[in-house]
Structure formats: structure tokens, C-alpha cells
Short mmCIF file of C-alpha atoms and ligand atoms in Angstrom, two decimals:
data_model
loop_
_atom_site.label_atom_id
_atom_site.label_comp_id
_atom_site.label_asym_id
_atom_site.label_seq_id
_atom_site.Cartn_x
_atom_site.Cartn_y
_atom_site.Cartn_z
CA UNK O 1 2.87 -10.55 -19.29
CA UNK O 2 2.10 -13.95 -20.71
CA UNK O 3 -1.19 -14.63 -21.86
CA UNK O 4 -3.68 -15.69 -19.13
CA UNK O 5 -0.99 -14.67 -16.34
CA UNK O 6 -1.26 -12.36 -13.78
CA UNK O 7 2.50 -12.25 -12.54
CA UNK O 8 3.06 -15.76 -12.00
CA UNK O 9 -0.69 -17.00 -11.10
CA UNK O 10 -3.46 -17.76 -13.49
CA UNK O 11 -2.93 -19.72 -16.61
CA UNK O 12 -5.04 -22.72 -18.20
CA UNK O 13 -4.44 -26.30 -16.78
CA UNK O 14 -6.87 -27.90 -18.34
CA UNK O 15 -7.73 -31.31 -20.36
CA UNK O 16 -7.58 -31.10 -23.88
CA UNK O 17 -11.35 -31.34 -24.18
CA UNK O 18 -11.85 -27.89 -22.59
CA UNK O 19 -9.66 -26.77 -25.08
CA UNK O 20 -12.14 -25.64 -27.98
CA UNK O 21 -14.37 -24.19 -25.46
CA UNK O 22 -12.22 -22.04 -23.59
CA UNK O 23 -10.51 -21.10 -27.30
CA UNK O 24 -13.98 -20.10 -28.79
CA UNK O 25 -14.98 -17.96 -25.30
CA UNK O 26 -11.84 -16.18 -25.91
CA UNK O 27 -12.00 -15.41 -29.38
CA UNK O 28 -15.80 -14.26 -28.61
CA UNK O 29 -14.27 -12.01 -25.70
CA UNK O 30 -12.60 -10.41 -28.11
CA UNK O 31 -15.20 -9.53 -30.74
CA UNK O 32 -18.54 -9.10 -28.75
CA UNK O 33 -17.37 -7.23 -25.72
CA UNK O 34 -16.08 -3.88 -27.08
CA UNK O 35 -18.98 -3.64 -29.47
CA UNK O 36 -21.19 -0.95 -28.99
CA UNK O 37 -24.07 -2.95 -29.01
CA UNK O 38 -23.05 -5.39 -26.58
CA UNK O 39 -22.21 -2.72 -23.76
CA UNK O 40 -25.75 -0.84 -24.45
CA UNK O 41 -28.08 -4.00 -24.24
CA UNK O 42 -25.84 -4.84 -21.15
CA UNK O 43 -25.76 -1.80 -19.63
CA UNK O 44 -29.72 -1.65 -20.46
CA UNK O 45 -29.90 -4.67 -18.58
CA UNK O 46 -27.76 -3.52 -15.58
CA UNK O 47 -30.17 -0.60 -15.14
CA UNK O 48 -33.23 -1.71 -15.49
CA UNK O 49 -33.56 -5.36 -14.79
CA UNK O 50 -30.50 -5.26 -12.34
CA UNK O 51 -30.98 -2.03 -10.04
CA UNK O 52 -27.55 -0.07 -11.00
CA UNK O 53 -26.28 2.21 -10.06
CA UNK O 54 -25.99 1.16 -6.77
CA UNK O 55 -26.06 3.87 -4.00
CA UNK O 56 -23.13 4.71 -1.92
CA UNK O 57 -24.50 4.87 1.39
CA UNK O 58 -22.76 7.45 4.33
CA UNK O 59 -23.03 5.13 7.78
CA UNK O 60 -23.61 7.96 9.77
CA UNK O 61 -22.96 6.31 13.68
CA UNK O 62 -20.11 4.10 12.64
CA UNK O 63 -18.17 6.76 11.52
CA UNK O 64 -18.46 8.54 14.55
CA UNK O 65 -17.80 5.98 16.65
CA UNK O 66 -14.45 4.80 14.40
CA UNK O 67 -13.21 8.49 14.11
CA UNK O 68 -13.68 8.23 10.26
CA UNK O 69 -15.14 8.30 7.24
CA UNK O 70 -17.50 4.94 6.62
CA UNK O 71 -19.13 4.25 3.05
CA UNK O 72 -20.81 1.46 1.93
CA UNK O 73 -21.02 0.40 -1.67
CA UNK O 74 -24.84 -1.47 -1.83
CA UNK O 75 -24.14 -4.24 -4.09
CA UNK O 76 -27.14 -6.10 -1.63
CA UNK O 77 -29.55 -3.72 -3.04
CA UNK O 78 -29.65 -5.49 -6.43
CA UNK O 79 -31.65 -7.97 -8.15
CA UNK O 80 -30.89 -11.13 -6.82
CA UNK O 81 -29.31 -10.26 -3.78
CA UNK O 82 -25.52 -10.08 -4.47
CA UNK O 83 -22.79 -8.95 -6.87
CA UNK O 84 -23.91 -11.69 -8.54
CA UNK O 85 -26.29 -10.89 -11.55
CA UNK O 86 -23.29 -8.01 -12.62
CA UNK O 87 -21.68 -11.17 -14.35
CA UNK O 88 -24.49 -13.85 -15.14
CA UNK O 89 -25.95 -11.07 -17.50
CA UNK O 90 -23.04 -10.51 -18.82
CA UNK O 91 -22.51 -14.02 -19.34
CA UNK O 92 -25.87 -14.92 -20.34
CA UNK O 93 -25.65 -12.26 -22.83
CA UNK O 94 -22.59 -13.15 -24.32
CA UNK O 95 -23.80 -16.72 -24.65
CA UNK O 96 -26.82 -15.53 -26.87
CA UNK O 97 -24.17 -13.75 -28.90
CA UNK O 98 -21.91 -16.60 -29.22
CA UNK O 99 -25.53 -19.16 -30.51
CA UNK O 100 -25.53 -20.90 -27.33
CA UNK O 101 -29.05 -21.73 -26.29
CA UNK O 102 -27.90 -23.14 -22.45
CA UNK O 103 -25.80 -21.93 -19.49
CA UNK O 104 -24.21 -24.30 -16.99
CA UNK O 105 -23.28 -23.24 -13.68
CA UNK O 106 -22.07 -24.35 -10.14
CA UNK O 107 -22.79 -22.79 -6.86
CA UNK O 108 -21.95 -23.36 -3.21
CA UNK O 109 -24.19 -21.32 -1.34
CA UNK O 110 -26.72 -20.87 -3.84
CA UNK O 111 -26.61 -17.58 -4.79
CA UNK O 112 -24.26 -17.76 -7.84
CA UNK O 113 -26.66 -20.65 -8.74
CA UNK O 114 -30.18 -18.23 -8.35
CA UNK O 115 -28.64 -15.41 -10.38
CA UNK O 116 -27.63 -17.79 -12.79
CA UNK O 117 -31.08 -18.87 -13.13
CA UNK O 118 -32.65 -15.36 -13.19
CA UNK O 119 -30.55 -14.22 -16.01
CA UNK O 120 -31.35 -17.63 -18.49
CA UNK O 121 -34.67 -17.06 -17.90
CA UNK O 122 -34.34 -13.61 -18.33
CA UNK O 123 -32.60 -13.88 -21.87
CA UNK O 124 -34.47 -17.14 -22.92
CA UNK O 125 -32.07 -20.11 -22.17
CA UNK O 126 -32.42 -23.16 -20.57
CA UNK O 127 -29.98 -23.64 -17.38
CA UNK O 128 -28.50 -26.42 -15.61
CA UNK O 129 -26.89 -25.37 -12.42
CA UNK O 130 -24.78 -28.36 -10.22
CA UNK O 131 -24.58 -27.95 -6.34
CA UNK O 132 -22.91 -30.40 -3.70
CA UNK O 133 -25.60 -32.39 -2.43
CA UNK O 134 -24.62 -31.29 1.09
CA UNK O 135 -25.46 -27.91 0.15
CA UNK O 136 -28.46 -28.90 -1.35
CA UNK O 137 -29.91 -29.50 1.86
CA UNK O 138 -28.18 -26.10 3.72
CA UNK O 139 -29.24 -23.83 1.12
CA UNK O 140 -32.82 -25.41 0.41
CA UNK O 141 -34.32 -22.10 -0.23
CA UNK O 142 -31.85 -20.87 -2.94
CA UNK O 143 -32.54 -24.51 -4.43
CA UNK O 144 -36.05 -23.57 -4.42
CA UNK O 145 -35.47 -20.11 -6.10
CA UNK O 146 -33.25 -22.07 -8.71
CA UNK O 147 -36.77 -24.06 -9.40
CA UNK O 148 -39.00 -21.32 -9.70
CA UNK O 149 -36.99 -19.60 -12.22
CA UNK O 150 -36.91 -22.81 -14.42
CA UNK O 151 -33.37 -23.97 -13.51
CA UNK O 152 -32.33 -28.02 -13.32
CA UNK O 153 -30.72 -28.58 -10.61
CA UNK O 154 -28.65 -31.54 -10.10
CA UNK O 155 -27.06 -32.23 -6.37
CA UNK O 156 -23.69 -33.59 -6.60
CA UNK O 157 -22.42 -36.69 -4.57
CA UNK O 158 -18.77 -36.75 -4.63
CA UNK O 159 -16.40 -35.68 -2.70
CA UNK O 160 -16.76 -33.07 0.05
CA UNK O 161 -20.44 -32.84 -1.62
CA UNK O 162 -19.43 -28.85 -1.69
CA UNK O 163 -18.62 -26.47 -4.41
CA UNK O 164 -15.06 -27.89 -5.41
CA UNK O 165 -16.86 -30.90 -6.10
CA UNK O 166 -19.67 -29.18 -8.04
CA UNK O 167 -17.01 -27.05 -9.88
CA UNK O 168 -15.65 -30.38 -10.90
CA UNK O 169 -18.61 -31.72 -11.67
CA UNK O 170 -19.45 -29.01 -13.99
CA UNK O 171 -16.23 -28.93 -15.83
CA UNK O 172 -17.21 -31.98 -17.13
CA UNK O 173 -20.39 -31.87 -18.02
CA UNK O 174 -19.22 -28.77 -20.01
CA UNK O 175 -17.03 -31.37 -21.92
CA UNK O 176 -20.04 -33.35 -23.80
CA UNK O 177 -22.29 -29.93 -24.12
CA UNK O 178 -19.86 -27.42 -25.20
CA UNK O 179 -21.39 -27.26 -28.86
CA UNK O 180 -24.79 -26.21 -27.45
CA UNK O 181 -23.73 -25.21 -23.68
CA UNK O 182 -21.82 -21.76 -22.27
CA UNK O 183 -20.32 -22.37 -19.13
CA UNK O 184 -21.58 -19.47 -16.88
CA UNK O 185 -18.37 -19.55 -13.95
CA UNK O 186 -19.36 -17.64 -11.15
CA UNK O 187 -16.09 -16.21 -9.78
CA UNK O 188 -12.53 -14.16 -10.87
CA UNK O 189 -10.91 -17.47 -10.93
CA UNK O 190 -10.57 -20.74 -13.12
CA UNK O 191 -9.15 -21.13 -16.55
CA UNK O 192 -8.31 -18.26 -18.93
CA UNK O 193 -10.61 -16.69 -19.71
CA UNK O 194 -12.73 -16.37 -16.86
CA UNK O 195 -10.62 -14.34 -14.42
CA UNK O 196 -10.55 -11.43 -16.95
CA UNK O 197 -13.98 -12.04 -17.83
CA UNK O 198 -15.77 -11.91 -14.62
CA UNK O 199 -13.24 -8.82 -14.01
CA UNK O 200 -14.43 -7.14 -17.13
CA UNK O 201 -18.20 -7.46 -16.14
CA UNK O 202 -17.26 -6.73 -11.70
CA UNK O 203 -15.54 -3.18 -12.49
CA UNK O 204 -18.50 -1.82 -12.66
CA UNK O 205 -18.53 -1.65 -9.11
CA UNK O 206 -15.41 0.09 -8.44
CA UNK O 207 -15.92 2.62 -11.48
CA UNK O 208 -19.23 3.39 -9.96
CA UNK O 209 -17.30 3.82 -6.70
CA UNK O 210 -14.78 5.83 -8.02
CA UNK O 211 -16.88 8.92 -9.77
CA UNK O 212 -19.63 8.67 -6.64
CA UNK O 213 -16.76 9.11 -4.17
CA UNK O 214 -15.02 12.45 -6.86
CA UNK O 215 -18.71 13.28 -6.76
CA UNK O 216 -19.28 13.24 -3.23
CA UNK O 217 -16.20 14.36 -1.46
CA UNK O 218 -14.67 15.30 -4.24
CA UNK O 219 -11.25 13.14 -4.23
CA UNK O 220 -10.45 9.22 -4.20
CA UNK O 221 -11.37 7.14 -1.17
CA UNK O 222 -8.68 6.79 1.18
CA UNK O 223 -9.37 3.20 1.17
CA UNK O 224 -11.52 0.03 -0.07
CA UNK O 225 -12.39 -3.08 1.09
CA UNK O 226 -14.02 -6.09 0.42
CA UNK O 227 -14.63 -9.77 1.16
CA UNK O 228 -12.48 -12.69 -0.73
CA UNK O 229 -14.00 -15.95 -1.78
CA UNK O 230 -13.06 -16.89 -5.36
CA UNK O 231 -12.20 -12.55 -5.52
CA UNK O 232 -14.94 -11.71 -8.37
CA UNK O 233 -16.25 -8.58 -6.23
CA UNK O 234 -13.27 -7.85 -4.79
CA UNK O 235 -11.47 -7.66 -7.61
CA UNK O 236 -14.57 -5.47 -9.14
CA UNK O 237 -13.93 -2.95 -6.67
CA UNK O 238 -10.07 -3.33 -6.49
CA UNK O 239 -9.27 -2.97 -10.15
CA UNK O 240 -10.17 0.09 -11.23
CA UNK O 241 -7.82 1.77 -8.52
CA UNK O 242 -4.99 -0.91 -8.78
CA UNK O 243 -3.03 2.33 -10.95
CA UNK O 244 -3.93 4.95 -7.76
CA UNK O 245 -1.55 4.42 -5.79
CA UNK O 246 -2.90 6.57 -2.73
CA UNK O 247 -5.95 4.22 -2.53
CA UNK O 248 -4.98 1.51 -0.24
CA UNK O 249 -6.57 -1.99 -1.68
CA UNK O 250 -7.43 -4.18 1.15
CA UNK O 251 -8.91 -8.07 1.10
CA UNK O 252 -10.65 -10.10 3.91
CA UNK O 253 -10.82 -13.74 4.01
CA UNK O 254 -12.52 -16.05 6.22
CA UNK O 255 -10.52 -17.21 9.38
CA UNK O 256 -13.09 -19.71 10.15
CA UNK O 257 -13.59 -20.28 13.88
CA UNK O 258 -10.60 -19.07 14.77
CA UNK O 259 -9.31 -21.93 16.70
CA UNK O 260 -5.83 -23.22 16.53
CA UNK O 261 -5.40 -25.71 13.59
CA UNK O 262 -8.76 -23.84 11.83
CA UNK O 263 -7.77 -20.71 10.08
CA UNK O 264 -9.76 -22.12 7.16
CA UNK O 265 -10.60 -20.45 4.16
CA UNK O 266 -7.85 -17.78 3.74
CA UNK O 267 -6.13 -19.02 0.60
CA UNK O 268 -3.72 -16.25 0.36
CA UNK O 269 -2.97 -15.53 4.59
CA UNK O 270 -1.99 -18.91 4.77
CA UNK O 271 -2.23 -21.06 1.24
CA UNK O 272 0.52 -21.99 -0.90
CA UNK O 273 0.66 -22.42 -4.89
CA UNK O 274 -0.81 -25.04 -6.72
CA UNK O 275 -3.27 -25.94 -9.67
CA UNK O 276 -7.17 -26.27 -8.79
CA UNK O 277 -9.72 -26.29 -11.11
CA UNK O 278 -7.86 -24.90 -14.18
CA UNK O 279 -5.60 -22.21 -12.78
CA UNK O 280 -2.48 -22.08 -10.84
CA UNK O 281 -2.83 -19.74 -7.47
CA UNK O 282 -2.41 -19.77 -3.64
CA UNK O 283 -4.39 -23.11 -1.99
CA UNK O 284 -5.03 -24.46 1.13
CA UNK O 285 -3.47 -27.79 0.13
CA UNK O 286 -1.78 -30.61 2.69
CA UNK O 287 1.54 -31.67 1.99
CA UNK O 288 0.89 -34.48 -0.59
CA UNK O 289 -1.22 -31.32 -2.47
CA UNK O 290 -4.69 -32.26 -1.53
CA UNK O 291 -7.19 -29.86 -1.51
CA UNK O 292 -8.00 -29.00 2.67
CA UNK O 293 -12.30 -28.50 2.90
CA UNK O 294 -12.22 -24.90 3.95
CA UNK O 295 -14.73 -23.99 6.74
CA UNK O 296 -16.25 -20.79 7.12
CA UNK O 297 -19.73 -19.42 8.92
CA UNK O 298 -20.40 -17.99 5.25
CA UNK O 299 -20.57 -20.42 2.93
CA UNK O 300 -20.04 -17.81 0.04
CA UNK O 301 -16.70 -17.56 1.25
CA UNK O 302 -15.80 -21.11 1.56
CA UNK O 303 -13.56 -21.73 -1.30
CA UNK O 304 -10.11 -23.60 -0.68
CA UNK O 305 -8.29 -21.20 -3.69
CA UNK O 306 -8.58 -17.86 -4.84
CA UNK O 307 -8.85 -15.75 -7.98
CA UNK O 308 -4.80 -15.57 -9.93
CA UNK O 309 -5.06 -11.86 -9.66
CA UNK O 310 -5.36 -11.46 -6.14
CA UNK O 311 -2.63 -14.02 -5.96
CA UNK O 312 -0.72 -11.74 -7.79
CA UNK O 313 -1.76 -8.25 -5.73
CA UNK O 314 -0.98 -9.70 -2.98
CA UNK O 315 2.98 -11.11 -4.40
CA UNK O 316 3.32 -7.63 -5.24
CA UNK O 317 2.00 -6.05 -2.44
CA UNK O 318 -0.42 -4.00 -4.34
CA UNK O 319 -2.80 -5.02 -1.97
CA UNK O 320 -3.05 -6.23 1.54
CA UNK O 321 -4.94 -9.46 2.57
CA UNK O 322 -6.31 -9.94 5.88
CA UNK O 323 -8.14 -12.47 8.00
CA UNK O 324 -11.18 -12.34 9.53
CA UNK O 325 -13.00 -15.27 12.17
CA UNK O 326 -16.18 -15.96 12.87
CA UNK O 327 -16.86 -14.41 15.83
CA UNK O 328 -15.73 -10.68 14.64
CA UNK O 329 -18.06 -11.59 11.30
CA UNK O 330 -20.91 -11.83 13.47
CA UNK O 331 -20.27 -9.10 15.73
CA UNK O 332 -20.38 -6.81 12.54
CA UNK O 333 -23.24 -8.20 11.45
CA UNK O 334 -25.22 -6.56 14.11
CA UNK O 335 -23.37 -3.55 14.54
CA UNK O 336 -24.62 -2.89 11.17
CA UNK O 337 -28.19 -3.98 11.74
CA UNK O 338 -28.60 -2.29 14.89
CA UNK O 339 -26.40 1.01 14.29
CA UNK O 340 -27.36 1.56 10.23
CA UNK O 341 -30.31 -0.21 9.43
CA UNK O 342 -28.91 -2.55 7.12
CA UNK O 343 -28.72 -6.21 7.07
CA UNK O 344 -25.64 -7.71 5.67
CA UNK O 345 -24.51 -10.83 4.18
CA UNK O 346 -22.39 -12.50 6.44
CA UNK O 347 -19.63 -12.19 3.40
CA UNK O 348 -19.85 -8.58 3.29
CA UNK O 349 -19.39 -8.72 7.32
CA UNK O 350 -15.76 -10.18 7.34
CA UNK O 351 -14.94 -6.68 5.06
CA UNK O 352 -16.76 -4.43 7.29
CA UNK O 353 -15.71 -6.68 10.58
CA UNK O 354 -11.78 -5.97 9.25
CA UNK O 355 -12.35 -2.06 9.77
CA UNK O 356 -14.76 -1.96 12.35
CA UNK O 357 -11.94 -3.74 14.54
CA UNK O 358 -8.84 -2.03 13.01
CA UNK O 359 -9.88 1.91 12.96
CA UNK O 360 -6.33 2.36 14.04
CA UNK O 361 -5.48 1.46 10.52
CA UNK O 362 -6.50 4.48 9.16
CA UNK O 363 -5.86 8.08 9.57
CA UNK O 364 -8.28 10.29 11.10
CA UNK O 365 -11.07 11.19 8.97
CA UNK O 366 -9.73 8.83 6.42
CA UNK O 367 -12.41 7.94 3.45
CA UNK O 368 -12.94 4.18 3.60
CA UNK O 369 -15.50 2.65 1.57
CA UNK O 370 -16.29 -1.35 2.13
CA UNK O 371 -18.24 -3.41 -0.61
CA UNK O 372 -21.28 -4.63 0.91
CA UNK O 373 -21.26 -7.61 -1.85
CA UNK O 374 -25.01 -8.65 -0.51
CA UNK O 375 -27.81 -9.10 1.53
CA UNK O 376 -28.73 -10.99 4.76
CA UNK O 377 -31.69 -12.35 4.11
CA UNK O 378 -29.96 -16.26 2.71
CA UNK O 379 -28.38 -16.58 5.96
CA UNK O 380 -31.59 -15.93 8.69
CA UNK O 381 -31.52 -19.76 9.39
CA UNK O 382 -27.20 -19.44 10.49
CA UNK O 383 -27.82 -16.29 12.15
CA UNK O 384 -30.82 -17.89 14.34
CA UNK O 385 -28.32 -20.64 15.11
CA UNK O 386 -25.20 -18.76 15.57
CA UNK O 387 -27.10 -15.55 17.54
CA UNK O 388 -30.40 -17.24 18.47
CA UNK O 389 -32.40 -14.43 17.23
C1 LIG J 401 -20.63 -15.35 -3.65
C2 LIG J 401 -20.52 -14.24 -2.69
C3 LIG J 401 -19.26 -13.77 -2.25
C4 LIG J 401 -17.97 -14.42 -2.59
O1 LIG J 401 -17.64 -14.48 -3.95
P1 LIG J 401 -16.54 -13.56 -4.62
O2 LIG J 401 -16.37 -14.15 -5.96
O3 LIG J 401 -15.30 -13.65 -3.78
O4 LIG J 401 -17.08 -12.19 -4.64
C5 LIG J 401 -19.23 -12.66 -1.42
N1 LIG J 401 -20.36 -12.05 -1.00
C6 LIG J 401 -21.58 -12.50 -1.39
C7 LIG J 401 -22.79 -11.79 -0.89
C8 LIG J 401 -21.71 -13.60 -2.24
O5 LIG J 401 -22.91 -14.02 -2.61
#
């Protein structure tokens, strides 16, 4: 495999100024990660600033009701709220190691952004996070966490005022602070490195997964599934049974409203290959290869690419991608509140949405466990729109 390929996706299409950086993250890849030390003080950090391990949790009435077996992994029960903080520590960590004293960061809906900020100010760094200005405004109270924890942040005009434009935005700024300045990117996508970098620090979702389901029913799920933005916890829970070939690996992405002409954020179900920010992977791209804004009721999910290896599961049909709308988000959504007692992001509800409306998918009794990648509690201000509670 070429170097910073995944099949025929990935690679590093950027200007020669990113260059050095991207050359000296590599080489400190390479020395700092399999060190020892590195893994304890992360792992030390996982545990006891971060919440792992997560619990598996048994949904009890959705099983019955599907006719099988329904686990969630509870990525929303740590710090932060997401999947998130498994890769800004690592990040922010790394940084130290590599002398940096700052991390730079974009977000969309704010939570890549708030982790970001909890782990500089965790590990002593000043942090700079950039954020289209129109998501300034929709995701005031992430911008407000971002503040609290010490965090600049700087809204960003151009464009869609959305995260391709704050990716963009930080990419460049990243060019005049390199010397000083890690780039903390918040998804399994971009430039080599990053997609095997977030990887390396998301698997610790599906190993977790993996010896919690030998533990509990003594076997390999039957299935798992999870949500696809840029693919970081996806690909976290995907990875580490890409080489089992009775675990089927199945992806959600955002249909958007479902309407004819709007099918809007699902990169791979109906994308085609190009170059965005760095990489080359499936897009939602017009004809003259601009970038189409993606729409989607969860802004987490609203990216117009996707990560190169997911690009490359699904070319080799190691893994399935799906589509999910609005509507059957939402529905999920308060199946799980009302039926479990849990209330999740609406990311994590496109995964569980997939299977809650496809039981026939699976065999009877099959062992199916979705990645609940976060909480609710960012999106109580969409839900009272969309739901009116
Ligand atoms: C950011 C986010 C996502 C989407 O990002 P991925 O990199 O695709 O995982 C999914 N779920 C939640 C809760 C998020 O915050």
C-alpha cells in the first residue's frame, strides 16, 4: 500500500507550506506513540480525567421489540460529551511531546472545538479553535464552553460560514504558527497523517467493544454500527474487527430531509472522488467539482467528504454504508429516551435509527452493538424545534 493510501483514497494534497508540519507530525508518530510512556500517561488520562472504560449497556425493551440482541457502546458517558476527548488528549499530549506550547483546532458543531479546549487546558497549552461564524451563533453554548475553558475563539466569515470554511481557515493559520502551533484535527480524515492518527487514538473504542462483548456473551458481536461524519468514531469501532470477517461493519450517514434533490450529507451513498482539504476521497461535489453545503438535522454530521478509509471499506465492500433522513433520526431519538432511559446525540441516532428500522437485517437473536458516539444534551434547542418538547 502506498504511504498515506488506503486503497486508492487518502494521500496528502497539500501546499508546500504544510509540508514541514505534516513531515515533523509524522516522524513524531513514529517515535512517541509506541513508547511506553506515552501509552501510560495517555491511558492515565483516558481513565481518570476521561471516564474509560466506557460501559456496554444491554437495551433491554428494544431488543425485545426488534427480536434481537441490542448493545450500546456509551461513548456519551465521557468527559466532554462525545468520542471526542479519546483524540484531543491524545493530540494534546503528543503536542507537549513534540515542544509545542499551542493547539489549533476547527469545529462545526462545537463539540470537537470544547474537547479541544478541555484537553489544552488540561495539559497546559494555550488553544485557538476557528468556527464558521454561522455556527457561532447555532452552537452559542459550546462557544461559551470553549470560553470558560480558556480557548480563543475566532468565528470565520467566508464561505458557507460552516466547518469546510473553518477547516480552511485553520489550515492556514497552521501555515505561519507551525514552529510553535500543533494542529489538533478533529476527524479520520485530512492529510497524512491524521487519518491514521485519529484511528490510532479511536480504536480504543472498538477494542473495548471487542473483549466486553468475549466477556459478556462470550463470542464477537454479530454486528456494529455507527454514525459517519468525517468517520473518526466509526472507524474507532470498525477497525479493530476490519480482519473478522463474521462481524458485519456497517456505516450511517445523514440523508438530510429526505426530499428529492436533498440526500445531503452522505459522501459515500451518493459522493464521487475528489480532493478536499488535503486528501483525496468520495465528495458531494457538482459537476465543475465544487464542494455541495451538506445539510443535515445534526450538525456533527454535516461534512461534504469523508474519512479515505471508509472510502476505501466501502470500494472493497468491507463494509456497508447506509443512509439515514431526518425524520427516522428523530424517531430514534425518542425511542431511546422513552424505551431506555438514555438521551442520544442526534449523530448517534442515524446509527441506532439504521437498525431500529431494518431488524430484518439481522438474524434472530443476532448480537448488534451501535456506537452511541454522544450525548443529547448540545442539541435540546433542535429537538424543541424539530419535536416541540
Ligand atoms: C463530531 C461527532 C460525530 C461525527 O464525527 P465523526 O468523526 O464522524 O465521528 C458523531 N457523533 C458525535 C456525538 C459527534 O460529536
Amino acid at each position: 500500500m502506498r504511504k498515506g493510501y488506503f486503497g486508492d483514497f487518502g494521500g496528502c494534497f497539500v501546499p508546500e507550506s504544510l509540508v514541514p508540519p505534516l513531515q515533523e507530525l509524522e516522524a513524531a508518530m513514529a517515535k512517541f506513540l509506541p513508547d511506553p510512556q506515552f501509552q501510560a500517561e495517555l491511558s492515565d488520562l483516558l481513565c481518570n480525567y476521561a471516564g474509560r472504560e466506557t460501559p456496554l449497556t444491554f437495551c433491554p425493551t428494544l431488543s425485545k421489540r426488534l427480536g434481537l440482541n441490542l448493545y450500546l457502546k456509551r461513548e456519551d458517558l465521557l468527559h466532554t460529551g462525545a468520542h471526542k476527548v479519546n483524540n484531543t488528549l491524545g493530540q494534546a499530549l503528543l503536542a507537549k511531546r513534540m515542544g509545542k506550547t499551542s493547539l489549533l483546532a476547527e469545529t462545526g458543531a462545537g463539540m470537537h472545538g470544547v474537547a479541544t479546549a478541555a484537553a489544552a487546558a488540561r495539559l497546559g497549552l494555550t488553544c485557538r479553535i476557528f468556527m464558521g461564524a454561522d455556527d457561532v451563533i447555532r452552537q452559542a453554548a459550546n462557544v461559551r464552553r470553549m470560553k470558560l475553558l480558556g480557548t480563543e475563539v475566532i468565528a470565520v466569515e467566508s464561505g458557507t460560514r460552516t466547518l469546510k470554511d473553518a477547516i480552511n481557515a485553520a489550515l492556514r493559520e497552521w501555515v505561519v504558527t507551525q514552529k510553535t502551533t500543533h494542529y489538533c484535527f478533529g476527524t479520520a480524515a485530512g492529510p497524512h497523517p491524521f487519518p491514521l492518527l485519529v484511528r490510532d487514538f479511536q480504536c480504543v473504542i472498538g477494542r473495548e467493544t471487542r473483549q466486553q462483548m468475549l466477556d459478556r456473551t462470550g463470542r464477537l458481536p454479530d454486528a456494529v454500527v455507527a454514525c459517519v461524519g468525517g468517520g473518526s468514531n466509526a472507524i474507532g469501532m470498525f477497525h479493530p474487527f476490519v480482519d473478522d470477517p463474521s462481524v458485519r461493519i456497517i456505516g450511517v450517514e445523514a440523508g438530510g430531509t429526505g426530499e428529492p434533490g436533498c440526500y445531503h450529507s452522505a459522501a459515500l451513498g451518493r459522493g464521487t472522488p475528489g480532493v478536499l482539504h488535503g486528501e483525496y476521497t468520495m465528495l458531494l461535489q457538482d459537476r465543475n467539482g465544487q464542494i455541495e453545503p451538506s445539510h443535515s438535522v445534526s450538525a456533527g454530521l454535516d461534512y461534504p467528504g469523508v474519512g479515505p478509509e471508509h472510502a476505501m471499506l466501502q470500494a472493497t465492500k468491507r463494509a456497508e454504508y447506509h443512509p439515514v433522513i431526518d425524520r427516522q433520526a428523530l424517531a430514534a431519538f425518542q425511542a431511546l429516551c422513552h424505551e431506555e432511559g438514555i438521551i442520544p446525540a442526534l449523530e448517534s441516532s442515524h446509527a441506532l435509527a439504521w437498525v431500529l428500522d431494518n431488524p430484518g437485517q439481522f438474524a434472530k437473536g443476532a448480537n448488534v452493538v451501535v456506537n452511541l458516539s454522544g450525548r443529547g444534551d448540545k442539541d435540546m434547542d433542535i429537538i424543541r424545534k424539530e419535536l416541540g418538547i
